[in-house]
Amino acid sequence: MDLSSLFRETACRCFPKAEIVADSFHVVQQATRAMENVRKRVQKDFAKERRKYFKRSRKLLLMHQDQPSPEQLEQVYGVMGSKDVYEAKKRLSDWFMAVNAADIGEFTECARTYADWMEEILNIFRTGLSNGYTEGCNNRIKVIKRNAYGMRNFERFRKRILHCMSS
C-alpha cells in the first residue's frame, strides 16, 4: 500500500493477521518529493541567471543510479536496491544517520515517515511484493476513460476495459 496511515489503520482493523507491505514506488516518491522541495527552496535564493541555469535540474538530481558509490549508499535508491532485509535495514539506518547529520527539514520529515513505516518498508524485502501491476492497470483504465470523453454506457465501458486488459 501507499504510505497512508488511514489505509493502514483500516487494513489492521479489517485484517488483523495480514502482513502490510509498503509499495516501493511510494517509499521512493517520499524522498523524491523531499529532494524536489529542497531544490525549490534553494533555487529561490539564486540570482536570476543562475536560477534559469538550474531551472531544469530536477531530472539531473533525481536520476536513478544502478551502481551507487559508497558515498551514495545513504540514498533511498540504494536502500531500495538492497538484496535482503538485513542489507536494507543497515542502509536505512545509515540513511537515517545522514539525514540527522544534515539537519534538512524536508528530509527530517521524510525520515520521520520512514520510521513510522519501518516494518512495512522492510516487508518489501521480506516478501518481494509490489502493487506495480495493479497501479499499471489503474493507469491503463484512466487512459481509456480519458480517451472515451465520458462514456455514457457503463457496460460498454466495462467491456472496453476488459478487452484492452486481455490483450
XYZ file of C-alpha atoms in Angstrom:
167
model
C 0.000 0.000 0.000
C 0.994 3.603 -0.251
C 2.100 5.361 2.927
C -1.390 6.316 4.082
C -1.983 5.885 7.814
C -5.741 5.752 7.178
C -5.313 2.757 4.844
C -3.004 1.104 7.371
C -5.456 1.560 10.241
C -8.320 0.182 8.137
C -6.247 -2.792 6.980
C -5.172 -3.584 10.546
C -8.760 -3.382 11.761
C -10.245 -5.467 8.948
C -7.360 -7.913 8.514
C -5.597 -8.183 11.885
C -3.277 -11.025 10.788
C -2.333 -9.500 7.427
C 1.249 -8.521 6.742
C 1.244 -4.979 5.364
C 3.821 -4.189 2.681
C 4.628 -0.610 1.726
C 4.834 0.000 -2.007
C 8.415 0.721 -3.057
C 7.297 3.384 -5.544
C 5.662 5.385 -2.755
C 8.695 4.968 -0.484
C 10.980 6.398 -3.173
C 8.386 9.060 -4.028
C 8.566 10.351 -0.433
C 12.306 11.024 -0.758
C 11.887 12.387 -4.290
C 9.405 14.960 -3.009
C 11.776 15.938 -0.200
C 14.578 16.439 -2.727
C 12.311 18.457 -5.002
C 11.200 20.688 -2.116
C 14.820 21.320 -1.086
C 15.731 22.140 -4.706
C 12.872 24.627 -4.975
C 13.731 26.261 -1.645
C 17.423 26.617 -2.535
C 16.729 27.879 -6.067
C 14.598 30.723 -4.725
C 17.761 32.248 -3.234
C 19.726 32.086 -6.508
C 20.388 35.089 -8.683
C 18.154 35.325 -11.770
C 20.769 33.989 -14.243
C 21.724 31.085 -12.002
C 18.074 30.240 -11.333
C 17.453 29.983 -15.096
C 20.500 27.714 -15.458
C 19.204 25.319 -12.777
C 15.553 25.547 -13.779
C 15.586 22.122 -15.453
C 17.916 20.495 -12.896
C 15.180 18.354 -11.367
C 15.833 15.336 -13.610
C 19.567 15.598 -13.065
C 19.145 15.478 -9.292
C 16.598 12.645 -9.299
C 18.372 10.409 -11.801
C 18.420 6.758 -10.697
C 21.857 5.246 -10.388
C 22.171 1.486 -10.846
C 25.532 1.268 -9.088
C 25.649 3.691 -6.148
C 29.137 4.548 -4.949
C 29.981 4.024 -1.236
C 29.351 7.743 -0.609
C 25.852 7.459 -2.061
C 24.632 4.459 -0.031
C 22.532 6.818 2.067
C 20.318 7.454 -0.939
C 16.903 5.899 -0.938
C 17.654 4.342 -4.307
C 20.470 2.487 -2.600
C 18.152 1.311 0.159
C 15.529 0.139 -2.318
C 18.211 -1.705 -4.274
C 19.055 -3.887 -1.271
C 19.143 -7.635 -1.830
C 17.609 -8.617 1.520
C 16.013 -7.227 4.659
C 19.308 -7.091 6.603
C 21.063 -5.034 3.950
C 18.004 -2.753 3.671
C 17.919 -2.269 7.445
C 21.609 -1.322 7.521
C 21.336 1.048 4.561
C 18.215 2.644 6.017
C 19.997 3.087 9.341
C 22.927 4.748 7.530
C 20.444 6.969 5.680
C 18.781 7.995 8.965
C 22.174 8.990 10.402
C 22.995 11.020 7.276
C 19.622 12.799 7.447
C 20.098 13.602 11.146
C 23.618 14.926 10.479
C 22.455 17.062 7.534
C 19.535 18.531 9.517
C 17.479 19.380 6.407
C 13.836 19.906 7.381
C 12.324 18.285 4.310
C 14.366 15.109 4.790
C 13.784 15.085 8.540
C 10.059 14.826 7.778
C 10.750 12.066 5.247
C 12.846 10.185 7.843
C 10.015 10.520 10.375
C 7.614 8.965 7.865
C 10.060 6.128 7.166
C 10.472 5.500 10.897
C 6.671 5.302 11.287
C 6.508 2.820 8.395
C 9.732 0.898 9.137
C 8.109 -2.537 9.475
C 6.055 -2.113 6.299
C 9.085 -0.854 4.366
C 11.199 -3.806 5.495
C 8.344 -6.115 4.461
C 9.126 -5.090 0.857
C 12.359 -7.066 1.165
C 10.836 -9.912 3.189
C 8.036 -10.611 0.708
C 9.201 -9.195 -2.628
C 5.641 -7.979 -3.253
C 4.683 -4.853 -5.160
C 1.410 -3.378 -6.332
C 3.043 -2.155 -9.557
C 0.827 -4.349 -11.724
C -2.332 -3.013 -10.066
C -1.092 0.581 -10.406
C -0.411 -0.106 -14.101
C -3.926 -1.491 -14.602
C -5.435 1.552 -12.883
C -3.383 3.854 -15.098
C -4.495 1.998 -18.227
C -8.156 2.313 -17.166
C -7.681 6.049 -16.585
C -6.278 6.418 -20.106
C -9.261 4.515 -21.562
C -11.618 6.736 -19.565
C -9.840 9.909 -20.702
C -9.928 8.813 -24.348
C -13.628 7.951 -24.079
C -14.606 11.550 -23.219
C -17.274 10.421 -20.736
C -18.719 7.159 -21.974
C -22.469 7.058 -21.328
C -22.997 3.311 -21.338
C -21.226 1.701 -18.365
C -21.493 -1.827 -19.791
C -19.680 -0.724 -22.965
C -17.043 0.986 -20.855
C -16.596 -2.203 -18.813
C -16.298 -4.333 -21.972
C -13.745 -1.937 -23.428
C -11.646 -2.173 -20.272
C -11.836 -5.970 -20.255
C -10.932 -6.102 -23.938
C -7.941 -3.790 -23.530
C -6.725 -5.625 -20.444
C -6.885 -9.013 -22.125
C -4.507 -8.041 -24.920
